[in-house]
């Protein structure tokens, strides 16, 4: 055994946690804001990024016609439709985050597990959309992941600094 390794095995182990002054500016910004405000800001960012993704797909020639289950035919997804969907469904996520911040023992972990599971579940919608081109189904599914990739980390970061 080397001297360095022997010392590390015999030395008392102390656990350190990062303090706010040593964290990046954005983390400090999030930690200092109410959960609901971080949720709103993350939702706006997620809506913009998701709509930009959809506009790129539209410009690449992906048809933006989709149908809900039971519909006779597909209808066009309007410009702004992706952003509107993100805002609509994020309200539930913000309410969940606020509730977890208030009552959960581990709000960040609980939020992450729940929202990742819900995002995975949301992929079933595009997969079974009738009268919808496969390319459109793929864009719809990826847009769910894009929105989640923007919103979930921001709220999780904020919830990780929740003190009860």
PDB file of N, CA and C in Angstrom, residues 79-158:
ATOM      1  N   UNK A  79     -47.917  27.822 -35.917  1.00  0.00           N
ATOM      2  CA  UNK A  79     -46.698  28.416 -35.366  1.00  0.00           C
ATOM      3  C   UNK A  79     -47.064  28.931 -33.977  1.00  0.00           C
ATOM      4  N   UNK A  80     -46.272  28.627 -33.022  1.00  0.00           N
ATOM      5  CA  UNK A  80     -46.565  28.973 -31.631  1.00  0.00           C
ATOM      6  C   UNK A  80     -47.243  27.840 -30.881  1.00  0.00           C
ATOM      7  N   UNK A  81     -47.663  26.820 -31.594  1.00  0.00           N
ATOM      8  CA  UNK A  81     -48.360  25.703 -30.968  1.00  0.00           C
ATOM      9  C   UNK A  81     -47.488  24.902 -30.024  1.00  0.00           C
ATOM     10  N   UNK A  82     -46.228  24.739 -30.379  1.00  0.00           N
ATOM     11  CA  UNK A  82     -45.315  24.003 -29.510  1.00  0.00           C
ATOM     12  C   UNK A  82     -45.069  24.795 -28.226  1.00  0.00           C
ATOM     13  N   UNK A  83     -44.823  26.079 -28.363  1.00  0.00           N
ATOM     14  CA  UNK A  83     -44.601  26.927 -27.181  1.00  0.00           C
ATOM     15  C   UNK A  83     -45.840  26.937 -26.297  1.00  0.00           C
ATOM     16  N   UNK A  84     -47.006  27.026 -26.913  1.00  0.00           N
ATOM     17  CA  UNK A  84     -48.249  27.015 -26.146  1.00  0.00           C
ATOM     18  C   UNK A  84     -48.435  25.725 -25.370  1.00  0.00           C
ATOM     19  N   UNK A  85     -48.087  24.604 -25.995  1.00  0.00           N
ATOM     20  CA  UNK A  85     -48.174  23.320 -25.308  1.00  0.00           C
ATOM     21  C   UNK A  85     -47.225  23.244 -24.125  1.00  0.00           C
ATOM     22  N   UNK A  86     -46.022  23.769 -24.307  1.00  0.00           N
ATOM     23  CA  UNK A  86     -45.038  23.767 -23.208  1.00  0.00           C
ATOM     24  C   UNK A  86     -45.576  24.589 -22.041  1.00  0.00           C
ATOM     25  N   UNK A  87     -46.086  25.766 -22.318  1.00  0.00           N
ATOM     26  CA  UNK A  87     -46.611  26.623 -21.248  1.00  0.00           C
ATOM     27  C   UNK A  87     -47.780  25.936 -20.545  1.00  0.00           C
ATOM     28  N   UNK A  88     -48.691  25.381 -21.329  1.00  0.00           N
ATOM     29  CA  UNK A  88     -49.879  24.735 -20.763  1.00  0.00           C
ATOM     30  C   UNK A  88     -49.494  23.617 -19.799  1.00  0.00           C
ATOM     31  N   UNK A  89     -48.641  22.688 -20.255  1.00  0.00           N
ATOM     32  CA  UNK A  89     -48.296  21.534 -19.432  1.00  0.00           C
ATOM     33  C   UNK A  89     -47.313  21.879 -18.316  1.00  0.00           C
ATOM     34  N   UNK A  90     -46.556  22.939 -18.465  1.00  0.00           N
ATOM     35  CA  UNK A  90     -45.602  23.321 -17.424  1.00  0.00           C
ATOM     36  C   UNK A  90     -46.287  23.877 -16.188  1.00  0.00           C
ATOM     37  N   UNK A  91     -47.495  24.360 -16.331  1.00  0.00           N
ATOM     38  CA  UNK A  91     -48.233  24.844 -15.157  1.00  0.00           C
ATOM     39  C   UNK A  91     -48.333  23.720 -14.125  1.00  0.00           C
ATOM     40  N   UNK A  92     -48.644  22.523 -14.583  1.00  0.00           N
ATOM     41  CA  UNK A  92     -48.725  21.376 -13.667  1.00  0.00           C
ATOM     42  C   UNK A  92     -47.364  21.112 -13.024  1.00  0.00           C
ATOM     43  N   UNK A  93     -46.295  21.245 -13.788  1.00  0.00           N
ATOM     44  CA  UNK A  93     -44.947  21.039 -13.257  1.00  0.00           C
ATOM     45  C   UNK A  93     -44.572  22.072 -12.217  1.00  0.00           C
ATOM     46  N   UNK A  94     -44.967  23.305 -12.442  1.00  0.00           N
ATOM     47  CA  UNK A  94     -44.679  24.364 -11.473  1.00  0.00           C
ATOM     48  C   UNK A  94     -45.452  24.119 -10.179  1.00  0.00           C
ATOM     49  N   UNK A  95     -46.709  23.741 -10.308  1.00  0.00           N
ATOM     50  CA  UNK A  95     -47.515  23.435  -9.118  1.00  0.00           C
ATOM     51  C   UNK A  95     -46.895  22.270  -8.354  1.00  0.00           C
ATOM     52  N   UNK A  96     -46.454  21.247  -9.079  1.00  0.00           N
ATOM     53  CA  UNK A  96     -45.782  20.110  -8.446  1.00  0.00           C
ATOM     54  C   UNK A  96     -44.526  20.569  -7.710  1.00  0.00           C
ATOM     55  N   UNK A  97     -43.711  21.397  -8.349  1.00  0.00           N
ATOM     56  CA  UNK A  97     -42.465  21.872  -7.735  1.00  0.00           C
ATOM     57  C   UNK A  97     -42.744  22.679  -6.471  1.00  0.00           C
ATOM     58  N   UNK A  98     -43.732  23.542  -6.525  1.00  0.00           N
ATOM     59  CA  UNK A  98     -44.080  24.349  -5.346  1.00  0.00           C
ATOM     60  C   UNK A  98     -44.567  23.451  -4.204  1.00  0.00           C
ATOM     61  N   UNK A  99     -45.395  22.472  -4.536  1.00  0.00           N
ATOM     62  CA  UNK A  99     -45.894  21.551  -3.508  1.00  0.00           C
ATOM     63  C   UNK A  99     -44.751  20.729  -2.907  1.00  0.00           C
ATOM     64  N   UNK A 100     -43.864  20.243  -3.758  1.00  0.00           N
ATOM     65  CA  UNK A 100     -42.738  19.458  -3.251  1.00  0.00           C
ATOM     66  C   UNK A 100     -41.799  20.309  -2.402  1.00  0.00           C
ATOM     67  N   UNK A 101     -41.591  21.554  -2.800  1.00  0.00           N
ATOM     68  CA  UNK A 101     -40.742  22.452  -2.015  1.00  0.00           C
ATOM     69  C   UNK A 101     -41.321  22.632  -0.612  1.00  0.00           C
ATOM     70  N   UNK A 102     -42.606  22.611  -0.534  1.00  0.00           N
ATOM     71  CA  UNK A 102     -43.286  22.827   0.748  1.00  0.00           C
ATOM     72  C   UNK A 102     -43.323  21.566   1.607  1.00  0.00           C
ATOM     73  N   UNK A 103     -43.628  20.418   0.976  1.00  0.00           N
ATOM     74  CA  UNK A 103     -43.948  19.239   1.768  1.00  0.00           C
ATOM     75  C   UNK A 103     -43.017  18.036   1.594  1.00  0.00           C
ATOM     76  N   UNK A 104     -42.218  17.994   0.565  1.00  0.00           N
ATOM     77  CA  UNK A 104     -41.390  16.803   0.331  1.00  0.00           C
ATOM     78  C   UNK A 104     -40.122  16.818   1.168  1.00  0.00           C
ATOM     79  N   UNK A 105     -39.692  15.646   1.555  1.00  0.00           N
ATOM     80  CA  UNK A 105     -38.462  15.505   2.318  1.00  0.00           C
ATOM     81  C   UNK A 105     -37.240  15.753   1.430  1.00  0.00           C
ATOM     82  N   UNK A 106     -37.293  15.274   0.191  1.00  0.00           N
ATOM     83  CA  UNK A 106     -36.229  15.474  -0.795  1.00  0.00           C
ATOM     84  C   UNK A 106     -36.868  16.045  -2.063  1.00  0.00           C
ATOM     85  N   UNK A 107     -37.175  17.330  -2.064  1.00  0.00           N
ATOM     86  CA  UNK A 107     -37.944  17.880  -3.182  1.00  0.00           C
ATOM     87  C   UNK A 107     -37.254  17.763  -4.542  1.00  0.00           C
ATOM     88  N   UNK A 108     -35.959  17.975  -4.618  1.00  0.00           N
ATOM     89  CA  UNK A 108     -35.269  17.915  -5.907  1.00  0.00           C
ATOM     90  C   UNK A 108     -35.311  16.507  -6.480  1.00  0.00           C
ATOM     91  N   UNK A 109     -35.010  15.542  -5.652  1.00  0.00           N
ATOM     92  CA  UNK A 109     -35.016  14.148  -6.126  1.00  0.00           C
ATOM     93  C   UNK A 109     -36.412  13.711  -6.532  1.00  0.00           C
ATOM     94  N   UNK A 110     -37.394  14.004  -5.708  1.00  0.00           N
ATOM     95  CA  UNK A 110     -38.774  13.626  -5.997  1.00  0.00           C
ATOM     96  C   UNK A 110     -39.257  14.292  -7.280  1.00  0.00           C
ATOM     97  N   UNK A 111     -38.922  15.564  -7.446  1.00  0.00           N
ATOM     98  CA  UNK A 111     -39.321  16.286  -8.657  1.00  0.00           C
ATOM     99  C   UNK A 111     -38.674  15.668  -9.893  1.00  0.00           C
ATOM    100  N   UNK A 112     -37.398  15.377  -9.818  1.00  0.00           N
ATOM    101  CA  UNK A 112     -36.692  14.813 -10.964  1.00  0.00           C
ATOM    102  C   UNK A 112     -37.274  13.459 -11.358  1.00  0.00           C
ATOM    103  N   UNK A 113     -37.433  12.580 -10.397  1.00  0.00           N
ATOM    104  CA  UNK A 113     -37.968  11.244 -10.683  1.00  0.00           C
ATOM    105  C   UNK A 113     -39.366  11.347 -11.284  1.00  0.00           C
ATOM    106  N   UNK A 114     -40.207  12.173 -10.688  1.00  0.00           N
ATOM    107  CA  UNK A 114     -41.591  12.311 -11.152  1.00  0.00           C
ATOM    108  C   UNK A 114     -41.656  12.906 -12.554  1.00  0.00           C
ATOM    109  N   UNK A 115     -40.929  13.987 -12.779  1.00  0.00           N
ATOM    110  CA  UNK A 115     -41.036  14.660 -14.075  1.00  0.00           C
ATOM    111  C   UNK A 115     -40.363  13.880 -15.204  1.00  0.00           C
ATOM    112  N   UNK A 116     -39.293  13.175 -14.908  1.00  0.00           N
ATOM    113  CA  UNK A 116     -38.676  12.330 -15.942  1.00  0.00           C
ATOM    114  C   UNK A 116     -39.634  11.195 -16.307  1.00  0.00           C
ATOM    115  N   UNK A 117     -40.284  10.609 -15.314  1.00  0.00           N
ATOM    116  CA  UNK A 117     -41.264   9.556 -15.590  1.00  0.00           C
ATOM    117  C   UNK A 117     -42.440  10.103 -16.410  1.00  0.00           C
ATOM    118  N   UNK A 118     -42.916  11.277 -16.042  1.00  0.00           N
ATOM    119  CA  UNK A 118     -44.023  11.887 -16.794  1.00  0.00           C
ATOM    120  C   UNK A 118     -43.606  12.244 -18.223  1.00  0.00           C
ATOM    121  N   UNK A 119     -42.368  12.690 -18.392  1.00  0.00           N
ATOM    122  CA  UNK A 119     -41.870  12.985 -19.736  1.00  0.00           C
ATOM    123  C   UNK A 119     -41.827  11.706 -20.564  1.00  0.00           C
ATOM    124  N   UNK A 120     -41.332  10.636 -19.987  1.00  0.00           N
ATOM    125  CA  UNK A 120     -41.312   9.351 -20.702  1.00  0.00           C
ATOM    126  C   UNK A 120     -42.727   8.914 -21.078  1.00  0.00           C
ATOM    127  N   UNK A 121     -43.649   9.075 -20.154  1.00  0.00           N
ATOM    128  CA  UNK A 121     -45.043   8.728 -20.419  1.00  0.00           C
ATOM    129  C   UNK A 121     -45.638   9.602 -21.525  1.00  0.00           C
ATOM    130  N   UNK A 122     -45.228  10.855 -21.569  1.00  0.00           N
ATOM    131  CA  UNK A 122     -45.770  11.774 -22.579  1.00  0.00           C
ATOM    132  C   UNK A 122     -45.375  11.383 -24.001  1.00  0.00           C
ATOM    133  N   UNK A 123     -44.339  10.574 -24.139  1.00  0.00           N
ATOM    134  CA  UNK A 123     -43.897  10.149 -25.470  1.00  0.00           C
ATOM    135  C   UNK A 123     -44.893   9.197 -26.121  1.00  0.00           C
ATOM    136  N   UNK A 124     -45.793   8.637 -25.344  1.00  0.00           N
ATOM    137  CA  UNK A 124     -46.810   7.747 -25.903  1.00  0.00           C
ATOM    138  C   UNK A 124     -47.782   8.519 -26.792  1.00  0.00           C
ATOM    139  N   UNK A 125     -48.068   9.755 -26.443  1.00  0.00           N
ATOM    140  CA  UNK A 125     -49.009  10.562 -27.241  1.00  0.00           C
ATOM    141  C   UNK A 125     -48.598  10.676 -28.696  1.00  0.00           C
ATOM    142  N   UNK A 126     -47.401  11.188 -28.969  1.00  0.00           N
ATOM    143  CA  UNK A 126     -46.968  11.275 -30.362  1.00  0.00           C
ATOM    144  C   UNK A 126     -46.879   9.908 -31.043  1.00  0.00           C
ATOM    145  N   UNK A 127     -46.527   8.890 -30.297  1.00  0.00           N
ATOM    146  CA  UNK A 127     -46.357   7.560 -30.893  1.00  0.00           C
ATOM    147  C   UNK A 127     -47.667   6.995 -31.425  1.00  0.00           C
ATOM    148  N   UNK A 128     -48.777   7.356 -30.799  1.00  0.00           N
ATOM    149  CA  UNK A 128     -50.075   6.809 -31.227  1.00  0.00           C
ATOM    150  C   UNK A 128     -50.948   7.832 -31.945  1.00  0.00           C
ATOM    151  N   UNK A 129     -50.389   8.991 -32.269  1.00  0.00           N
ATOM    152  CA  UNK A 129     -51.178  10.025 -32.947  1.00  0.00           C
ATOM    153  C   UNK A 129     -51.628   9.511 -34.315  1.00  0.00           C
ATOM    154  N   UNK A 130     -52.943   9.394 -34.533  1.00  0.00           N
ATOM    155  CA  UNK A 130     -53.429   8.895 -35.822  1.00  0.00           C
ATOM    156  C   UNK A 130     -53.299   9.958 -36.914  1.00  0.00           C
ATOM    157  N   UNK A 131     -53.262   9.512 -38.156  1.00  0.00           N
ATOM    158  CA  UNK A 131     -53.217  10.416 -39.308  1.00  0.00           C
ATOM    159  C   UNK A 131     -52.061  11.408 -39.216  1.00  0.00           C
ATOM    160  N   UNK A 132     -50.955  10.984 -38.634  1.00  0.00           N
ATOM    161  CA  UNK A 132     -49.806  11.855 -38.424  1.00  0.00           C
ATOM    162  C   UNK A 132     -48.581  11.190 -39.036  1.00  0.00           C
ATOM    163  N   UNK A 133     -47.850  11.938 -39.849  1.00  0.00           N
ATOM    164  CA  UNK A 133     -46.638  11.407 -40.481  1.00  0.00           C
ATOM    165  C   UNK A 133     -45.634  10.987 -39.415  1.00  0.00           C
ATOM    166  N   UNK A 134     -44.875   9.956 -39.709  1.00  0.00           N
ATOM    167  CA  UNK A 134     -43.859   9.469 -38.771  1.00  0.00           C
ATOM    168  C   UNK A 134     -42.865  10.571 -38.431  1.00  0.00           C
ATOM    169  N   UNK A 135     -42.473  11.377 -39.416  1.00  0.00           N
ATOM    170  CA  UNK A 135     -41.532  12.466 -39.148  1.00  0.00           C
ATOM    171  C   UNK A 135     -42.123  13.465 -38.155  1.00  0.00           C
ATOM    172  N   UNK A 136     -43.411  13.704 -38.258  1.00  0.00           N
ATOM    173  CA  UNK A 136     -44.085  14.617 -37.326  1.00  0.00           C
ATOM    174  C   UNK A 136     -44.145  13.990 -35.934  1.00  0.00           C
ATOM    175  N   UNK A 137     -44.432  12.703 -35.865  1.00  0.00           N
ATOM    176  CA  UNK A 137     -44.461  12.015 -34.581  1.00  0.00           C
ATOM    177  C   UNK A 137     -43.096  12.105 -33.896  1.00  0.00           C
ATOM    178  N   UNK A 138     -42.045  11.960 -34.679  1.00  0.00           N
ATOM    179  CA  UNK A 138     -40.693  12.051 -34.111  1.00  0.00           C
ATOM    180  C   UNK A 138     -40.420  13.462 -33.597  1.00  0.00           C
ATOM    181  N   UNK A 139     -40.785  14.471 -34.383  1.00  0.00           N
ATOM    182  CA  UNK A 139     -40.582  15.862 -33.955  1.00  0.00           C
ATOM    183  C   UNK A 139     -41.390  16.145 -32.690  1.00  0.00           C
ATOM    184  N   UNK A 140     -42.607  15.662 -32.634  1.00  0.00           N
ATOM    185  CA  UNK A 140     -43.425  15.871 -31.435  1.00  0.00           C
ATOM    186  C   UNK A 140     -42.781  15.216 -30.211  1.00  0.00           C
ATOM    187  N   UNK A 141     -42.315  13.985 -30.365  1.00  0.00           N
ATOM    188  CA  UNK A 141     -41.680  13.282 -29.245  1.00  0.00           C
ATOM    189  C   UNK A 141     -40.401  13.988 -28.806  1.00  0.00           C
ATOM    190  N   UNK A 142     -39.570  14.355 -29.772  1.00  0.00           N
ATOM    191  CA  UNK A 142     -38.319  15.039 -29.427  1.00  0.00           C
ATOM    192  C   UNK A 142     -38.615  16.389 -28.772  1.00  0.00           C
ATOM    193  N   UNK A 143     -39.674  17.047 -29.189  1.00  0.00           N
ATOM    194  CA  UNK A 143     -40.005  18.339 -28.582  1.00  0.00           C
ATOM    195  C   UNK A 143     -40.351  18.182 -27.103  1.00  0.00           C
ATOM    196  N   UNK A 144     -40.952  17.054 -26.728  1.00  0.00           N
ATOM    197  CA  UNK A 144     -41.216  16.806 -25.306  1.00  0.00           C
ATOM    198  C   UNK A 144     -39.910  16.712 -24.535  1.00  0.00           C
ATOM    199  N   UNK A 145     -38.939  16.022 -25.123  1.00  0.00           N
ATOM    200  CA  UNK A 145     -37.639  15.847 -24.470  1.00  0.00           C
ATOM    201  C   UNK A 145     -36.888  17.178 -24.415  1.00  0.00           C
ATOM    202  N   UNK A 146     -36.982  17.972 -25.483  1.00  0.00           N
ATOM    203  CA  UNK A 146     -36.319  19.284 -25.510  1.00  0.00           C
ATOM    204  C   UNK A 146     -36.865  20.171 -24.394  1.00  0.00           C
ATOM    205  N   UNK A 147     -38.180  20.247 -24.290  1.00  0.00           N
ATOM    206  CA  UNK A 147     -38.784  21.075 -23.240  1.00  0.00           C
ATOM    207  C   UNK A 147     -38.356  20.582 -21.857  1.00  0.00           C
ATOM    208  N   UNK A 148     -38.402  19.279 -21.655  1.00  0.00           N
ATOM    209  CA  UNK A 148     -38.017  18.711 -20.362  1.00  0.00           C
ATOM    210  C   UNK A 148     -36.549  18.982 -20.050  1.00  0.00           C
ATOM    211  N   UNK A 149     -35.701  18.927 -21.067  1.00  0.00           N
ATOM    212  CA  UNK A 149     -34.262  19.143 -20.862  1.00  0.00           C
ATOM    213  C   UNK A 149     -33.947  20.571 -20.443  1.00  0.00           C
ATOM    214  N   UNK A 150     -34.833  21.494 -20.746  1.00  0.00           N
ATOM    215  CA  UNK A 150     -34.636  22.887 -20.332  1.00  0.00           C
ATOM    216  C   UNK A 150     -35.265  23.133 -18.958  1.00  0.00           C
ATOM    217  N   UNK A 151     -36.467  22.646 -18.770  1.00  0.00           N
ATOM    218  CA  UNK A 151     -37.249  23.004 -17.584  1.00  0.00           C
ATOM    219  C   UNK A 151     -36.862  22.192 -16.348  1.00  0.00           C
ATOM    220  N   UNK A 152     -36.744  20.885 -16.497  1.00  0.00           N
ATOM    221  CA  UNK A 152     -36.499  20.030 -15.326  1.00  0.00           C
ATOM    222  C   UNK A 152     -35.196  20.383 -14.605  1.00  0.00           C
ATOM    223  N   UNK A 153     -34.068  20.539 -15.307  1.00  0.00           N
ATOM    224  CA  UNK A 153     -32.833  20.864 -14.568  1.00  0.00           C
ATOM    225  C   UNK A 153     -32.898  22.188 -13.797  1.00  0.00           C
ATOM    226  N   UNK A 154     -33.529  23.189 -14.371  1.00  0.00           N
ATOM    227  CA  UNK A 154     -33.606  24.480 -13.671  1.00  0.00           C
ATOM    228  C   UNK A 154     -34.401  24.360 -12.382  1.00  0.00           C
ATOM    229  N   UNK A 155     -35.557  23.702 -12.459  1.00  0.00           N
ATOM    230  CA  UNK A 155     -36.363  23.545 -11.247  1.00  0.00           C
ATOM    231  C   UNK A 155     -35.702  22.592 -10.253  1.00  0.00           C
ATOM    232  N   UNK A 156     -35.056  21.556 -10.749  1.00  0.00           N
ATOM    233  CA  UNK A 156     -34.351  20.642  -9.854  1.00  0.00           C
ATOM    234  C   UNK A 156     -33.227  21.369  -9.123  1.00  0.00           C
ATOM    235  N   UNK A 157     -32.499  22.201  -9.859  1.00  0.00           N
ATOM    236  CA  UNK A 157     -31.420  22.977  -9.236  1.00  0.00           C
ATOM    237  C   UNK A 157     -31.974  23.864  -8.127  1.00  0.00           C
ATOM    238  N   UNK A 158     -33.077  24.522  -8.404  1.00  0.00           N
ATOM    239  CA  UNK A 158     -33.692  25.392  -7.399  1.00  0.00           C
ATOM    240  C   UNK A 158     -34.156  24.585  -6.193  1.00  0.00           C
TER     241      UNK A 158
END
